PDB file of C-alpha atoms in Angstrom:
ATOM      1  CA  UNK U   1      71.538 157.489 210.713  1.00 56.00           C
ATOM      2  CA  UNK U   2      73.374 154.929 208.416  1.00 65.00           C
ATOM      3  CA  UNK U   3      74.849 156.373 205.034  1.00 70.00           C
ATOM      4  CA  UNK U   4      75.488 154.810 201.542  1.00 68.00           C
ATOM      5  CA  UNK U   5      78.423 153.405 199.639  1.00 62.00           C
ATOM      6  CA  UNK U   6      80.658 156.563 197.986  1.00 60.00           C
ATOM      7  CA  UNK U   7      79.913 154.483 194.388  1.00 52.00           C
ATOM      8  CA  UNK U   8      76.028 155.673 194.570  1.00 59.00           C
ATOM      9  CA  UNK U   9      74.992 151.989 194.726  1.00 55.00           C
ATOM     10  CA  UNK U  10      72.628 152.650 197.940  1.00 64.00           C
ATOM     11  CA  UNK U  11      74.706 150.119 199.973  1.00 66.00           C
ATOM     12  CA  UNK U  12      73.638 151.314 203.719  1.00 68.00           C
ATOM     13  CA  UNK U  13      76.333 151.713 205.712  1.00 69.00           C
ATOM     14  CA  UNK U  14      75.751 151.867 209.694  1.00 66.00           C
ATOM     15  CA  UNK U  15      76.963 155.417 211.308  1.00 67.00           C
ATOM     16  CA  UNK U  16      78.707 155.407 214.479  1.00 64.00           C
ATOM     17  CA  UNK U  17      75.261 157.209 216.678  1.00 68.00           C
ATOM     18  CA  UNK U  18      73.519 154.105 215.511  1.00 65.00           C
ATOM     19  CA  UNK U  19      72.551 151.208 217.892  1.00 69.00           C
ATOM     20  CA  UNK U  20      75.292 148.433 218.120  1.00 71.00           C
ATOM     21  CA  UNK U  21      73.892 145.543 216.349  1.00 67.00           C
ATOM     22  CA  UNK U  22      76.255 143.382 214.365  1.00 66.00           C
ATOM     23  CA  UNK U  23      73.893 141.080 212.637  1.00 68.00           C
ATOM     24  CA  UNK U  24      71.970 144.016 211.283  1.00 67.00           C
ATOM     25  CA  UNK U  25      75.485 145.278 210.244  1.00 59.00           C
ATOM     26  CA  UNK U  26      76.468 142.087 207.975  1.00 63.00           C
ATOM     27  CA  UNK U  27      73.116 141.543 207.106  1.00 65.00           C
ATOM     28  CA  UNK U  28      72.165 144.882 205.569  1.00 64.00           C
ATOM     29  CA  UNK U  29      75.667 144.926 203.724  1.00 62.00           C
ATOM     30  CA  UNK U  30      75.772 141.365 202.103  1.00 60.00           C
ATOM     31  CA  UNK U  31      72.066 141.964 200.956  1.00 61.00           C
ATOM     32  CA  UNK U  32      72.861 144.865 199.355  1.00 61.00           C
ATOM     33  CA  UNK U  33      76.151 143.640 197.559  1.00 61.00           C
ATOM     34  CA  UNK U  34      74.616 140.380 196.601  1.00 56.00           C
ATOM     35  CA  UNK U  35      71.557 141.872 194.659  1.00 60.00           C
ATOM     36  CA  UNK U  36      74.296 143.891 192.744  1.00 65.00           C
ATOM     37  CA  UNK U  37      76.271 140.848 191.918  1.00 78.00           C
ATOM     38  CA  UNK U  38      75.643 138.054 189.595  1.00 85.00           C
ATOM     39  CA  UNK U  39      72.971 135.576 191.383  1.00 86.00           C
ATOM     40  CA  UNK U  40      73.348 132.139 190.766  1.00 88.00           C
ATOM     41  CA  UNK U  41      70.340 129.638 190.145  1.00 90.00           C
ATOM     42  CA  UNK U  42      70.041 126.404 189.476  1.00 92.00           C
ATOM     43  CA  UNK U  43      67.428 126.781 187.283  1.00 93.00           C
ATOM     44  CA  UNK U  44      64.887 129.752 186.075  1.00 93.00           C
ATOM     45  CA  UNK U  45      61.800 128.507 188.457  1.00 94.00           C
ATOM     46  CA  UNK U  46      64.806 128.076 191.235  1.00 93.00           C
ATOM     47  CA  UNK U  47      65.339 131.545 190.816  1.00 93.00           C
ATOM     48  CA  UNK U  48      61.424 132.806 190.382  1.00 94.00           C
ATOM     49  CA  UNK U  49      60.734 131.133 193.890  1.00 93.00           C
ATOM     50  CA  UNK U  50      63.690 133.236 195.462  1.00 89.00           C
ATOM     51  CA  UNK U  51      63.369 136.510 193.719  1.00 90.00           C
ATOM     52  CA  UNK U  52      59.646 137.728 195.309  1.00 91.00           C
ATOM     53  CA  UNK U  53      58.302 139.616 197.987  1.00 91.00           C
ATOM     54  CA  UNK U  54      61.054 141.779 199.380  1.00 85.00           C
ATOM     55  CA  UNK U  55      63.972 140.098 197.477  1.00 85.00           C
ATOM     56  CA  UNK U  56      62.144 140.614 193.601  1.00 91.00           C
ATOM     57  CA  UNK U  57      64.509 141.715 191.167  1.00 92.00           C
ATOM     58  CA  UNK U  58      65.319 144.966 190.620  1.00 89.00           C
ATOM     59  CA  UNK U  59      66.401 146.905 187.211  1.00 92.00           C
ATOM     60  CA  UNK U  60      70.290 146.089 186.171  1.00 90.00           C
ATOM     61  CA  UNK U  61      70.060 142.717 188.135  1.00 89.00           C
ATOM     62  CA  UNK U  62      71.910 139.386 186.402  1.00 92.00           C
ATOM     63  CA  UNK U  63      71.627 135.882 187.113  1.00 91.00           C
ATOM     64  CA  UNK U  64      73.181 133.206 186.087  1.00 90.00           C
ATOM     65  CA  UNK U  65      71.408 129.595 185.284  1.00 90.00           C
ATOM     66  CA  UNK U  66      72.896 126.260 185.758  1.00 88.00           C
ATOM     67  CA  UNK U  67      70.627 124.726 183.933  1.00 85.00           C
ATOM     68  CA  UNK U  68      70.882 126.442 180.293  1.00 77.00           C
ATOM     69  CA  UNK U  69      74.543 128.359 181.135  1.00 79.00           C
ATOM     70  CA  UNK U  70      72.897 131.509 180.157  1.00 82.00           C
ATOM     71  CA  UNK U  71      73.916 135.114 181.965  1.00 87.00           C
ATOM     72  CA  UNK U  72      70.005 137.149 182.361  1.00 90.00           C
ATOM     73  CA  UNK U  73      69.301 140.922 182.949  1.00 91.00           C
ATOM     74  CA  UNK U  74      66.224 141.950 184.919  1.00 93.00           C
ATOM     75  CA  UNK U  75      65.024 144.520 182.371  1.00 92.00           C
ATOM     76  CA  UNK U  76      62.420 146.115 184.832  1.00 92.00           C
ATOM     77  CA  UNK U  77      60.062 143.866 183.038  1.00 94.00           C
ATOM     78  CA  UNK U  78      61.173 140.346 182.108  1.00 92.00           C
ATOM     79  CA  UNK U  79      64.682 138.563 182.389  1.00 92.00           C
ATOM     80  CA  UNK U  80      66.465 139.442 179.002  1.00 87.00           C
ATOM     81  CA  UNK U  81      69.546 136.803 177.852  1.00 83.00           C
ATOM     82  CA  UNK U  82      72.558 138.474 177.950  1.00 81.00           C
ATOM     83  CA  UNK U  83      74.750 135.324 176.804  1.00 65.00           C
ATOM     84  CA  UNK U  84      74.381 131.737 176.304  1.00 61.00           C
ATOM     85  CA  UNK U  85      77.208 129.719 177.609  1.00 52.00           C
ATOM     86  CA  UNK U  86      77.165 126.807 175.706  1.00 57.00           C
ATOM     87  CA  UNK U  87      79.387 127.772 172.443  1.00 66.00           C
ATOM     88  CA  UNK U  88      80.701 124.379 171.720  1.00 87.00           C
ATOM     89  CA  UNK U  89      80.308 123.123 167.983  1.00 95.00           C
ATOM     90  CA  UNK U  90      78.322 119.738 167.422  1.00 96.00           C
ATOM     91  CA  UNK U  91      78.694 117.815 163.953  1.00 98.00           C
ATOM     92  CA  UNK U  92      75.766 117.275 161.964  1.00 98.00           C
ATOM     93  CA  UNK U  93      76.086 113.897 160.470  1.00 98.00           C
ATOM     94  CA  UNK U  94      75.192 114.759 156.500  1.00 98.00           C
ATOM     95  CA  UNK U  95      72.481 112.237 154.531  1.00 98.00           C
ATOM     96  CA  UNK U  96      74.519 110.160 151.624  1.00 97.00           C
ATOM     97  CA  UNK U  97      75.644 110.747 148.969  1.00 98.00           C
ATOM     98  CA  UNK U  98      76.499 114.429 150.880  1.00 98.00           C
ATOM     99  CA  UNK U  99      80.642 114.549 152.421  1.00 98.00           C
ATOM    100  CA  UNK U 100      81.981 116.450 155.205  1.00 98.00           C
ATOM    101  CA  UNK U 101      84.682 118.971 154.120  1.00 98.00           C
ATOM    102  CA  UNK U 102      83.361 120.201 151.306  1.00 97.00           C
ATOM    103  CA  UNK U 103      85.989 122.572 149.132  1.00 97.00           C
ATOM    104  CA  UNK U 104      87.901 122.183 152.156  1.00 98.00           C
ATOM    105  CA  UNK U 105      85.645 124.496 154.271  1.00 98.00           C
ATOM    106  CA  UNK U 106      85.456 122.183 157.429  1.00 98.00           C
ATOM    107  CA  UNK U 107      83.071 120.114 159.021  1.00 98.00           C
ATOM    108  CA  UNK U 108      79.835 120.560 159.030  1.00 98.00           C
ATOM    109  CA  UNK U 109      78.804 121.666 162.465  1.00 98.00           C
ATOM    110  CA  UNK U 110      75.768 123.861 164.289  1.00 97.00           C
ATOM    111  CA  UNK U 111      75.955 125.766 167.699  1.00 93.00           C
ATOM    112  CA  UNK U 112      73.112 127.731 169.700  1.00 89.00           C
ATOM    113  CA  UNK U 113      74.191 131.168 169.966  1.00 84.00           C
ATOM    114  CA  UNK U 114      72.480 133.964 171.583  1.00 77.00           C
ATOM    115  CA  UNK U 115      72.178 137.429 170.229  1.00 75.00           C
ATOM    116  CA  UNK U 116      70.900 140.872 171.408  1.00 69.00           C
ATOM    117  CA  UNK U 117      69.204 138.332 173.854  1.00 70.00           C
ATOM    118  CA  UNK U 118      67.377 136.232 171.156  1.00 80.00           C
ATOM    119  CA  UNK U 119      68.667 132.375 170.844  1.00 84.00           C
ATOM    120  CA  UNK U 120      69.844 131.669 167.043  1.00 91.00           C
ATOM    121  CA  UNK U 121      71.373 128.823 165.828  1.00 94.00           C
ATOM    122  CA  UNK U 122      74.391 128.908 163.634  1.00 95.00           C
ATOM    123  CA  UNK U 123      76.402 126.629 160.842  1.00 97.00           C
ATOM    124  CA  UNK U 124      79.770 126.557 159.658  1.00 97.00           C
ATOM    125  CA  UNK U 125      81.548 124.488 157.427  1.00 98.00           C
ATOM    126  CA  UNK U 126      80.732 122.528 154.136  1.00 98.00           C
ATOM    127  CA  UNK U 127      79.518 119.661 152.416  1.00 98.00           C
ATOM    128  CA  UNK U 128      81.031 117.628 149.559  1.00 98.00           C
ATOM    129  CA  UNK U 129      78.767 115.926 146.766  1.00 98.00           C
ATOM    130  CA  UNK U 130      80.964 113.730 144.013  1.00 97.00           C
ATOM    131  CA  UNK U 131      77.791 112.832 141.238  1.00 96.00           C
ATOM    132  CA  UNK U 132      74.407 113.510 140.604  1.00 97.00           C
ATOM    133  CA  UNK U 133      71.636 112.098 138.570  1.00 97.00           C
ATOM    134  CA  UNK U 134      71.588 113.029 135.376  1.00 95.00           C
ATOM    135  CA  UNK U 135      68.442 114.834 136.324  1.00 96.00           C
ATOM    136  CA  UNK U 136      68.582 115.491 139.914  1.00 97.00           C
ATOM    137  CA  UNK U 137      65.727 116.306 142.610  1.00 97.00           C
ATOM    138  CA  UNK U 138      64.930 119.958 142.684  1.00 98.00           C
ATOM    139  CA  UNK U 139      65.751 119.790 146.256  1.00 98.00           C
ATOM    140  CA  UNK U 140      67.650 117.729 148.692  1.00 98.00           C
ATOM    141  CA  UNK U 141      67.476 117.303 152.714  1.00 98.00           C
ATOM    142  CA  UNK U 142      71.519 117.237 154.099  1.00 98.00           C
ATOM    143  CA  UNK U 143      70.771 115.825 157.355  1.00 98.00           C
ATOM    144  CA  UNK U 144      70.716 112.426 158.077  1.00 98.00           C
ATOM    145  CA  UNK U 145      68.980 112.670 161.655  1.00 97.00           C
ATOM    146  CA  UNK U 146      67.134 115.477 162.845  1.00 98.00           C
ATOM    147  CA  UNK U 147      68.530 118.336 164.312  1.00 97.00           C
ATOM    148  CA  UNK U 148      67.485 118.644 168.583  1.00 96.00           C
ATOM    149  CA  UNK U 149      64.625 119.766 169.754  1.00 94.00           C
ATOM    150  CA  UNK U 150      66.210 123.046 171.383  1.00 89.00           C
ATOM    151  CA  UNK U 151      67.843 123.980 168.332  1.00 93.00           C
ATOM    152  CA  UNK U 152      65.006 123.639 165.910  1.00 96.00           C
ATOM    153  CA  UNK U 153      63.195 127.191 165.022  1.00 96.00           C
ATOM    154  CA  UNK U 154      59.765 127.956 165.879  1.00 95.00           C
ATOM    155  CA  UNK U 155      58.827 128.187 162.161  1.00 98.00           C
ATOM    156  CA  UNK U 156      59.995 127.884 158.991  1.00 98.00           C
ATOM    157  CA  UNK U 157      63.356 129.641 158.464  1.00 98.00           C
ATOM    158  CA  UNK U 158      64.563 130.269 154.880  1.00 98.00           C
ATOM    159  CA  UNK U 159      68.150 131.346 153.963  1.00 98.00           C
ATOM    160  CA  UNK U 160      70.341 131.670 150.894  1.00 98.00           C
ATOM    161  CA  UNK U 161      73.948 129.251 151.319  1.00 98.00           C
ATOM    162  CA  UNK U 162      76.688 129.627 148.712  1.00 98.00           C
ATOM    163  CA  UNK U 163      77.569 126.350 146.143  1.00 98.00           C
ATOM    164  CA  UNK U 164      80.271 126.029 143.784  1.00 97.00           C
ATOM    165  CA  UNK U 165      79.856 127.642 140.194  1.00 95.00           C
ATOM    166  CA  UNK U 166      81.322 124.602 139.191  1.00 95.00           C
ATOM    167  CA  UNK U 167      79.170 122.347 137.163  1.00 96.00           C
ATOM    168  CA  UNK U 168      76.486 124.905 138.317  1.00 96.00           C
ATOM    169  CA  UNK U 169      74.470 127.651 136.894  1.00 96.00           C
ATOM    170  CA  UNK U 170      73.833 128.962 139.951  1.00 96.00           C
ATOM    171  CA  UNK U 171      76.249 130.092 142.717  1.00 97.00           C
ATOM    172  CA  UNK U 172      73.593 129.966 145.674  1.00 98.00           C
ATOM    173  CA  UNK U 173      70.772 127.728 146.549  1.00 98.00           C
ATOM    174  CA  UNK U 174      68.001 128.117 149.214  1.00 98.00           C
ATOM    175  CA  UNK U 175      68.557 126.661 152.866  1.00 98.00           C
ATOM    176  CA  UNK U 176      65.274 125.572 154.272  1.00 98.00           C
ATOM    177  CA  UNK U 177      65.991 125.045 158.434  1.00 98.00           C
ATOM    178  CA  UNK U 178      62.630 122.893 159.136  1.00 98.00           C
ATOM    179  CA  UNK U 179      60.500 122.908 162.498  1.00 98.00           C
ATOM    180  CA  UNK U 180      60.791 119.135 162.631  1.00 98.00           C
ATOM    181  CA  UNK U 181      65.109 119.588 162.945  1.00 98.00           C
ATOM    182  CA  UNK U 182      65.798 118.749 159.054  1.00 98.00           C
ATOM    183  CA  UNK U 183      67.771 121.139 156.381  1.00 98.00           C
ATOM    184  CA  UNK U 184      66.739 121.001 153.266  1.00 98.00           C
ATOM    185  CA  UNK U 185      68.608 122.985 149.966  1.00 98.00           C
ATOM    186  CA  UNK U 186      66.778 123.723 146.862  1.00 98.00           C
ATOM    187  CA  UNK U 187      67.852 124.544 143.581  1.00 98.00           C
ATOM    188  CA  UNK U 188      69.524 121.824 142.287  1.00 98.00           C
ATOM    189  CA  UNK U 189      68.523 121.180 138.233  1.00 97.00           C
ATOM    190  CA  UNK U 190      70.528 119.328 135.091  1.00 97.00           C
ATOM    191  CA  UNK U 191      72.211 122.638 134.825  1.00 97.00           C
ATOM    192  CA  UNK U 192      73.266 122.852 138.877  1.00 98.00           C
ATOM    193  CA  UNK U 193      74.959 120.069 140.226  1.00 98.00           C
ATOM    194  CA  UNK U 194      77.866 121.906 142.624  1.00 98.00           C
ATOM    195  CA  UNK U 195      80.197 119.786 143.885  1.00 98.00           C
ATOM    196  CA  UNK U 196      80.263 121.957 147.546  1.00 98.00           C
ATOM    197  CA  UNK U 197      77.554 123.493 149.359  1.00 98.00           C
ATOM    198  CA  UNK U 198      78.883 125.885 152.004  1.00 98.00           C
ATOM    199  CA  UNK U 199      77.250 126.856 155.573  1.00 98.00           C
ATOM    200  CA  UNK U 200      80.000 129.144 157.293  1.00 98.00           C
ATOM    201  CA  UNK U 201      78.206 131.951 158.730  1.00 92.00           C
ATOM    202  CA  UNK U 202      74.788 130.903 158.218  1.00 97.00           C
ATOM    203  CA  UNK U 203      72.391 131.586 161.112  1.00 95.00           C
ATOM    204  CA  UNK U 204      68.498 132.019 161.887  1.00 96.00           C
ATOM    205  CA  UNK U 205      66.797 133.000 164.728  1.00 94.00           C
ATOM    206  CA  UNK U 206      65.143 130.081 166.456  1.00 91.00           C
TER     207      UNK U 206
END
């Protein structure tokens, strides 16, 4: 009668009145370790095709995905993120007249993040203007190419970003992150012309 693993995994462990059989041995405890480990897929339909019949996921299971570099829990329901790996900035070249470095806040960049397993995308750094008209547009889009199709939000997300109170009324202005990848900031007026608008810390879910 086999018994289990002293860490109340279930991990079956062969007794010594049970029948010899050494593939059964290796086989029952490598099963059992390997669903308790972090499985590793090439991609998520990679890992739907494996995980059925006898071998479906169980509660408290994680997998990771070459594809995406994202860690998944098996929820007892649906594979929740955990983590996305890919942390890496990228630079968003900014439409002219717009500067990198504004008020010396760094580069304008964006990153996908993933939190409490919902994929956001995030901005940091700033963006440097040196004149305006002397009646500017009320609003102005900062990107000069689109933003990727993975990292553009589902729908419209609005956001408040800070400016200078220099040569501005105003200290913030409204971030529009488009569906078709472009960033747009309202607000601008004869009386708010800030020299820097910042992004550091800025994210929306996607």
């Amino acid at each position: 009668m086999p018994t289990t693993d002293d860490y109340g995994q279930g991990v079956q462990i062969a007794s010594k009145t049970d029948a010899p059989n050494a593939e059964k041995l290796a086989k029952d405890i490598v099963n059992a370790i390997a669903q308790r480990s972090i499985l590793r897929f090439a991609s998520a339909s990679a890992r739907g095709a494996t995980l059925t019949g006898a071998t479906a996921p169980v509660e408290g299971m994680l997998t990771w995905l070459q594809d995406v570099n994202r860690l998944d829990l098996w929820d007892g329901t649906t594979w929740v993120a955990v983590s996305v790996g890919r942390s890496s900035w990228t630079t968003i070249t900014p439409e002219s007249p717009w500067t990198q470095n504004g008020n010396n806040n760094g580069t304008f960049q964006y990153r996908l993040l993933n939190i409490s397993g919902e994929e956001s995308l995030q901005f940091r750094g700033a963006l440097g203007r040196a004149s305006y008209p002397t009646s500017p547009a009320g609003s102005y889009v900062v990107n000069n190419t689109a933003l990727p199709s993975s990292v553009r939000p589902s729908t419209l997300r609005t956001v408040l970003i800070p400016c200078s109170d220099t040569s501005s009324e105003r200290i913030a202005l409204k971030l529009d992150v488009k569906t078709d990848g472009y960033l747009e900031v309202f607000g601008f007026s004869s009386t708010a012309k800030p020299p820097w608008i910042g992004f550091n810390g800025v994210t929306v879910s996607l």
